[in-house]
Amino acid sequence: GSGPGDSAEDLRPPELPNGGEHAGNSARVRDAPARPSQGAGGAGPSRLQLLKQLQEEAPNVVLYMSSQEKVGLERVALEKVRTDRRESGSVQQRPTSSKTASLEAPRRSTQTIEPNCNQSAGEQGRLPARDGSHIEGRDTPLGILASKIISQPKGSSVNKSSSETFAALIRRPRTGGPVGHKPAQEPNPLASYSVRTIGKQITLLEHKMFTALNSDDIVHFKESPRCKLISEQFNRMGWLVGSIILRHEHVKGRAKAISYFIKLAKYMKEIRNYKGVMELFAGLSQAAVKRLKRSWAAVSDRHMRTYQELEELVFPSQGFLNLRNAIKEIVGTPIFPVVPYMGLYLADLVYLCDGQPSFVDSEKTVVNYEKFDLIGDVLYEVDVLQQNPYKFDVVPDIVDILRNIPLMSEKDLFEQSLILEPRKGRQA
């Protein structure tokens, strides 16, 4: 989005604790693969027996089970009811506890309700309402069990034995994948946000560095730590572009990453962050990225036209004439914030300070006024561009991502590029 509050819609959804969801204070367990049943002479209890034990010892735990397990538990419960009736010699409704009496529906005289084996797993797995008023088959033993689970008071605890049973019953799956699956790391962590959101955060960071410069920093830029910081940030952004692109194993992923940075550079131009445009263009133009012919061929024509427009803007002919003209227009109407490419001004200062004499005579008695007047023009132009701030909001999460993205060295970038797209004649 565009505006100070647009970063809210780009926030990633927070991860749920313990890899699951919550329904009140009841723990909700994801589906786990069924384990083979073991007989009485086996090494341990079957999965069905563990489920039954967990329901008896920890009634406040809501379990997600397969349709076969649901039917099996319901049959066990029905058999227990029939056995109790035969032993008592009566078909009257069995007495209920005070906790479940209010939630049980009237039983259907002597009619036996068999489990619905044709019901889909999705329908059987649907959670009942908190008050128990919408339980399907609530007059069945399994429905009564669900009513007991729902009616558990908040804050009820699970004893140690039930916790051990729970641990033996299921493995908690990792977030974002099935049981035992480790999700792959996103090669481009910036892709979760729009180019506008990322562009604003980069611009805020670089504008802060630019406005921190004073006249002494600019004139003595070779010894200035602030100028050194700006130079390091420029190189870091170039390596960031290459590192993210070359972390994609497939051509389609690399082409998508290239397109993302082209769109980001275009937005940088729109908000007058010309330093950001130069950084991203330098990252896309470095040898390790530029040689990826198959990846560049997969970039859309629309994005390639945008890339050519950016190339025309930052083309170094005639001392970056097009870029200088774009900045000059802003200096003439100093109402917009801007982040200029400081390389232009530092190159001018090198020419003036080192290439022009400070005195016009050999006795060094007459000062070269024209030289210092031109230096003053450079400093004045920088001062004018520092006056107007950007009115963007800082998003700390994105700032942390930008600072903590692991970068590859220039050597590693080129080696990875050769692995992904080998030279002709050296393909495996």
XYZ file of C-alpha atoms in Angstrom:
428
model
C 0.000 0.000 0.000
C 0.976 3.612 -0.171
C 1.070 5.613 2.987
C 2.309 5.473 6.542
C -0.060 2.689 7.562
C 0.409 0.395 4.632
C 2.927 -1.808 6.455
C 0.168 -3.303 8.627
C -1.274 -5.278 5.717
C 2.135 -6.732 4.936
C 2.718 -8.191 8.385
C 3.163 -11.898 8.339
C 0.717 -13.863 10.412
C 2.146 -14.789 13.829
C 3.024 -18.396 14.453
C 0.789 -20.203 16.887
C 2.463 -21.563 20.029
C 3.294 -25.260 20.188
C 2.595 -25.691 16.484
C -1.202 -25.897 16.935
C -4.404 -23.919 17.390
C -6.369 -23.159 20.519
C -10.052 -23.619 21.280
C -10.596 -22.005 24.671
C -8.263 -23.676 27.138
C -8.476 -27.054 25.416
C -5.459 -28.282 23.485
C -6.238 -29.195 19.881
C -4.079 -31.937 18.412
C -3.462 -32.295 14.677
C -3.932 -35.503 12.758
C -1.166 -38.047 13.311
C -0.555 -41.171 11.196
C -2.225 -44.230 12.618
C 0.052 -46.829 14.184
C -0.542 -50.535 13.622
C -2.574 -52.233 16.340
C -0.880 -54.702 18.644
C -2.528 -57.604 20.320
C -2.386 -58.665 23.903
C 0.953 -60.282 23.346
C 2.433 -57.247 21.557
C 5.096 -54.930 22.792
C 2.630 -52.243 23.902
C -0.941 -50.940 23.709
C -2.540 -50.177 20.358
C -3.274 -46.647 19.199
C -6.993 -47.176 19.803
C -6.282 -48.219 23.388
C -4.078 -45.155 23.884
C -6.866 -42.927 22.559
C -9.381 -44.518 24.893
C -6.995 -44.159 27.846
C -6.338 -40.506 27.019
C -10.081 -39.763 26.825
C -10.626 -41.297 30.236
C -7.659 -39.670 31.955
C -7.722 -36.272 30.223
C -11.306 -35.440 29.235
C -10.396 -31.798 28.637
C -8.165 -32.652 25.641
C -9.905 -32.449 22.241
C -8.421 -34.940 19.772
C -8.468 -34.934 15.977
C -8.757 -38.553 14.835
C -9.248 -40.368 11.586
C -12.739 -41.546 10.627
C -11.777 -45.180 11.305
C -10.589 -44.294 14.813
C -13.782 -42.361 15.514
C -15.919 -45.301 14.392
C -13.784 -47.702 16.422
C -14.091 -45.656 19.610
C -17.844 -45.302 19.116
C -18.218 -49.054 18.716
C -16.213 -49.626 21.895
C -18.477 -47.219 23.739
C -21.613 -48.923 22.349
C -20.376 -52.351 23.366
C -19.742 -51.053 26.876
C -23.327 -49.723 27.072
C -24.762 -53.053 25.873
C -22.636 -54.963 28.377
C -23.806 -52.738 31.214
C -27.448 -53.239 30.185
C -27.113 -56.999 29.982
C -25.495 -57.131 33.392
C -28.203 -54.972 34.948
C -30.986 -56.922 33.167
C -32.700 -53.731 32.059
C -32.933 -51.572 28.967
C -33.597 -48.370 30.881
C -31.440 -45.332 30.255
C -28.221 -45.577 32.205
C -27.813 -43.044 35.018
C -25.773 -39.951 34.199
C -23.484 -37.872 36.342
C -24.436 -34.429 37.497
C -21.849 -32.914 35.151
C -23.372 -34.352 31.956
C -27.055 -34.600 32.887
C -27.805 -31.105 31.656
C -26.089 -31.693 28.305
C -27.491 -35.114 27.399
C -30.455 -35.312 25.011
C -33.307 -37.789 25.715
C -32.390 -41.289 24.543
C -34.503 -42.958 21.876
C -36.099 -45.662 24.022
C -34.564 -49.031 23.072
C -33.356 -48.113 19.603
C -29.657 -48.805 19.102
C -27.808 -46.094 17.206
C -25.013 -47.484 15.076
C -22.118 -45.294 13.952
C -22.519 -43.588 10.586
C -19.735 -45.158 8.543
C -20.749 -43.197 5.436
C -20.072 -39.872 7.093
C -17.034 -38.097 5.701
C -13.944 -37.555 7.788
C -14.373 -33.777 7.478
C -17.920 -33.967 8.885
C -16.866 -36.254 11.701
C -13.914 -34.023 12.553
C -16.014 -30.853 12.878
C -15.684 -29.425 16.370
C -18.907 -29.045 18.434
C -20.076 -25.710 19.754
C -18.862 -24.542 23.149
C -22.334 -24.944 24.738
C -22.942 -28.369 23.222
C -26.134 -27.246 21.496
C -25.077 -28.212 17.958
C -23.493 -31.629 18.533
C -24.338 -34.111 15.803
C -25.461 -37.399 17.311
C -25.223 -36.025 20.830
C -27.466 -38.858 22.081
C -24.826 -41.407 21.074
C -22.076 -42.430 23.528
C -19.503 -40.519 21.426
C -21.742 -37.447 21.477
C -22.006 -37.736 25.266
C -18.212 -37.948 25.416
C -17.961 -34.771 23.324
C -20.378 -33.054 25.705
C -18.169 -34.024 28.613
C -15.133 -32.538 26.865
C -16.919 -29.283 26.048
C -18.327 -28.923 29.565
C -14.919 -29.101 31.204
C -14.275 -25.959 33.295
C -11.566 -23.565 32.202
C -8.224 -24.065 33.863
C -8.634 -27.834 34.327
C -5.276 -29.575 34.286
C -4.003 -32.823 32.830
C -2.289 -35.231 35.209
C 1.158 -36.667 34.637
C -0.004 -40.037 33.350
C -2.217 -38.457 30.711
C 0.671 -36.234 29.615
C 2.860 -39.306 29.165
C 0.062 -40.968 27.201
C -0.245 -37.876 25.045
C 3.489 -37.910 24.324
C 3.341 -41.584 23.347
C 0.285 -41.006 21.153
C 1.415 -38.324 18.732
C 4.367 -36.281 17.505
C 3.707 -32.602 17.120
C 4.135 -31.608 13.463
C 6.320 -28.703 12.476
C 4.547 -25.521 11.493
C 3.870 -25.318 7.780
C 4.332 -28.993 6.895
C 3.357 -32.568 7.694
C 4.751 -34.615 10.561
C 8.542 -34.752 10.432
C 8.755 -32.259 7.560
C 11.174 -29.351 7.959
C 10.013 -26.359 5.907
C 12.587 -24.952 3.506
C 14.011 -21.522 4.221
C 12.623 -18.770 2.007
C 15.408 -17.649 -0.383
C 13.890 -14.155 -0.575
C 12.631 -13.033 2.853
C 11.666 -9.671 1.325
C 9.084 -11.288 -0.960
C 6.602 -11.454 1.929
C 6.279 -7.666 1.685
C 5.357 -5.356 -1.168
C 8.067 -3.405 -2.961
C 6.530 -0.195 -1.635
C 6.901 -1.312 1.967
C 10.493 -2.508 1.496
C 11.390 0.576 -0.541
C 10.165 2.935 2.169
C 12.198 1.220 4.879
C 15.392 1.241 2.773
C 14.808 4.894 1.908
C 14.324 5.891 5.549
C 17.597 4.197 6.477
C 19.578 5.783 3.656
C 18.031 9.244 4.083
C 19.087 9.163 7.746
C 22.669 8.431 6.682
C 22.557 11.187 4.061
C 21.219 13.905 6.380
C 23.868 13.046 8.996
C 26.613 14.346 6.678
C 28.080 17.800 7.246
C 30.471 19.926 5.192
C 33.596 18.497 6.807
C 32.421 14.938 6.074
C 31.921 15.787 2.412
C 35.156 17.711 1.882
C 37.268 15.167 3.779
C 35.243 12.155 2.668
C 38.273 9.865 2.509
C 38.706 10.095 6.292
C 35.026 10.532 7.219
C 33.410 7.556 9.016
C 29.953 8.736 7.882
C 30.971 8.636 4.220
C 32.531 5.242 4.793
C 29.246 3.998 6.245
C 27.350 5.187 3.170
C 29.847 3.402 0.915
C 29.539 0.169 2.910
C 25.741 0.364 2.717
C 25.961 0.751 -1.069
C 28.117 -2.388 -1.377
C 25.934 -4.311 1.067
C 22.789 -3.675 -0.961
C 24.538 -4.899 -4.118
C 25.576 -8.125 -2.392
C 22.089 -8.509 -0.932
C 20.576 -8.451 -4.423
C 23.025 -11.063 -5.695
C 22.709 -13.283 -2.613
C 18.908 -13.439 -2.784
C 18.828 -14.125 -6.528
C 21.479 -16.861 -6.409
C 19.852 -18.662 -3.481
C 17.062 -19.771 -5.822
C 17.848 -23.162 -7.280
C 15.452 -22.944 -10.217
C 15.376 -20.577 -13.177
C 11.812 -19.521 -12.465
C 12.683 -18.526 -8.901
C 15.707 -16.499 -10.026
C 13.653 -14.729 -12.694
C 11.018 -13.876 -10.101
C 13.676 -12.452 -7.778
C 15.176 -10.378 -10.618
C 11.720 -8.998 -11.412
C 11.186 -8.144 -7.749
C 14.327 -6.008 -7.600
C 13.480 -4.313 -10.907
C 10.108 -3.297 -9.462
C 11.817 -2.179 -6.245
C 14.265 0.004 -8.197
C 11.371 1.528 -10.131
C 9.638 2.456 -6.889
C 12.885 3.907 -5.552
C 12.933 6.202 -8.577
C 9.346 7.279 -7.907
C 10.155 8.360 -4.334
C 13.425 9.998 -5.472
C 15.840 7.606 -3.769
C 18.457 7.725 -6.518
C 21.054 6.104 -4.305
C 18.714 3.116 -3.928
C 18.249 2.958 -7.696
C 22.017 2.868 -8.195
C 22.454 0.188 -5.497
C 19.853 -2.149 -6.968
C 21.020 -1.590 -10.529
C 24.604 -2.310 -9.478
C 23.443 -5.524 -7.793
C 21.608 -6.640 -10.938
C 24.569 -5.697 -13.140
C 27.297 -7.547 -11.238
C 28.930 -10.365 -13.195
C 27.544 -13.210 -11.065
C 23.959 -12.105 -11.835
C 24.312 -10.627 -15.302
C 25.710 -13.869 -16.739
C 22.555 -15.840 -15.799
C 21.207 -15.845 -19.354
C 18.468 -18.420 -18.783
C 17.207 -16.518 -15.749
C 17.142 -13.173 -17.563
C 15.394 -14.795 -20.535
C 12.558 -15.833 -18.177
C 11.931 -12.228 -17.051
C 8.805 -10.714 -18.615
C 9.046 -8.115 -21.396
C 7.316 -5.535 -19.206
C 9.966 -5.821 -16.494
C 12.754 -5.792 -19.063
C 11.426 -2.511 -20.458
C 11.487 -1.081 -16.950
C 15.059 -2.323 -16.536
C 16.087 -0.555 -19.753
C 14.520 2.704 -18.531
C 16.479 2.462 -15.287
C 19.636 1.685 -17.242
C 19.144 4.843 -19.280
C 18.756 6.885 -16.077
C 21.952 5.624 -14.422
C 24.037 5.306 -17.595
C 27.490 6.787 -16.776
C 27.992 8.639 -20.049
C 28.934 12.336 -19.738
C 29.382 12.038 -15.996
C 25.925 10.521 -15.276
C 24.247 13.360 -17.145
C 20.699 11.933 -16.978
C 20.966 11.295 -13.250
C 22.390 14.777 -12.637
C 19.545 16.374 -14.579
C 16.952 14.450 -12.535
C 18.507 15.706 -9.299
C 18.896 19.270 -10.616
C 15.131 19.464 -11.156
C 14.580 18.723 -7.485
C 17.190 21.267 -6.381
C 15.348 23.918 -8.386
C 12.118 23.178 -6.503
C 13.257 21.994 -3.031
C 9.897 20.788 -1.747
C 10.375 17.034 -2.059
C 12.643 14.759 0.004
C 15.397 13.033 -1.933
C 18.323 10.681 -1.414
C 20.934 11.538 -4.069
C 23.718 9.298 -5.254
C 26.655 10.763 -3.322
C 29.130 9.379 -5.823
C 28.286 12.299 -8.099
C 29.313 14.910 -5.551
C 32.347 13.037 -4.318
C 33.605 12.677 -7.895
C 33.201 16.426 -8.367
C 35.111 17.118 -5.166
C 37.956 14.831 -6.206
C 38.255 16.728 -9.480
C 38.125 20.129 -7.763
C 40.309 19.406 -4.737
C 42.950 17.237 -6.359
C 42.784 18.359 -9.956
C 42.692 22.123 -9.520
C 45.386 24.235 -7.818
C 44.489 26.256 -4.748
C 46.662 29.193 -5.894
C 46.992 30.714 -9.289
C 50.619 31.825 -8.928
C 53.811 30.005 -8.112
C 54.414 32.098 -4.991
C 51.027 30.943 -3.593
C 49.874 34.447 -2.824
C 46.740 34.581 -5.033
C 43.941 32.170 -4.109
C 42.141 30.290 -6.864
C 38.731 31.730 -6.061
C 36.931 29.819 -8.821
C 37.962 26.458 -7.331
C 36.541 27.215 -3.882
C 33.434 28.769 -5.378
C 32.705 25.509 -7.208
C 33.314 23.523 -3.996
C 30.830 25.826 -2.278
C 28.244 25.088 -4.988
C 28.594 21.353 -4.332
C 28.166 21.786 -0.570
C 25.194 24.118 -1.070
C 23.414 21.623 -3.321
C 23.861 18.820 -0.777
C 22.589 21.091 1.995
C 19.448 21.936 0.012
C 18.684 18.253 -0.577
C 18.984 17.498 3.159
C 16.199 19.856 4.230
C 13.034 17.805 3.601
C 12.434 14.518 5.480
C 10.408 11.508 4.353
C 7.134 11.040 6.241
C 7.189 7.243 6.330
C 6.689 5.081 9.412
C 9.485 2.775 10.524
C 8.630 -0.948 10.564
C 11.114 -2.573 12.998
C 10.495 -6.108 11.712
C 11.547 -5.161 8.181
C 14.554 -3.230 9.441
C 15.698 -6.359 11.321
C 15.268 -8.471 8.187
C 17.312 -6.049 6.098
C 20.103 -6.011 8.656
C 20.204 -9.766 9.267
C 19.953 -11.229 5.759
C 23.051 -13.409 5.314
C 25.213 -12.168 2.459
C 27.546 -14.041 0.138
C 30.960 -12.691 -0.746
C 31.765 -11.671 -4.301
C 33.761 -14.872 -4.793
C 30.992 -17.075 -3.415
C 28.436 -15.309 -5.593
C 30.333 -16.076 -8.771
C 30.991 -19.699 -7.763
C 27.286 -20.197 -7.029
C 26.432 -18.608 -10.372
C 28.660 -21.112 -12.182
C 26.995 -23.988 -10.332
C 23.484 -22.830 -11.215
C 24.223 -22.038 -14.865
C 27.575 -23.558 -15.943
C 29.499 -22.229 -18.885
C 28.930 -23.889 -22.232
C 31.020 -27.028 -22.623
C 31.283 -27.549 -18.851
C 27.758 -28.713 -18.129
C 27.489 -32.017 -16.323
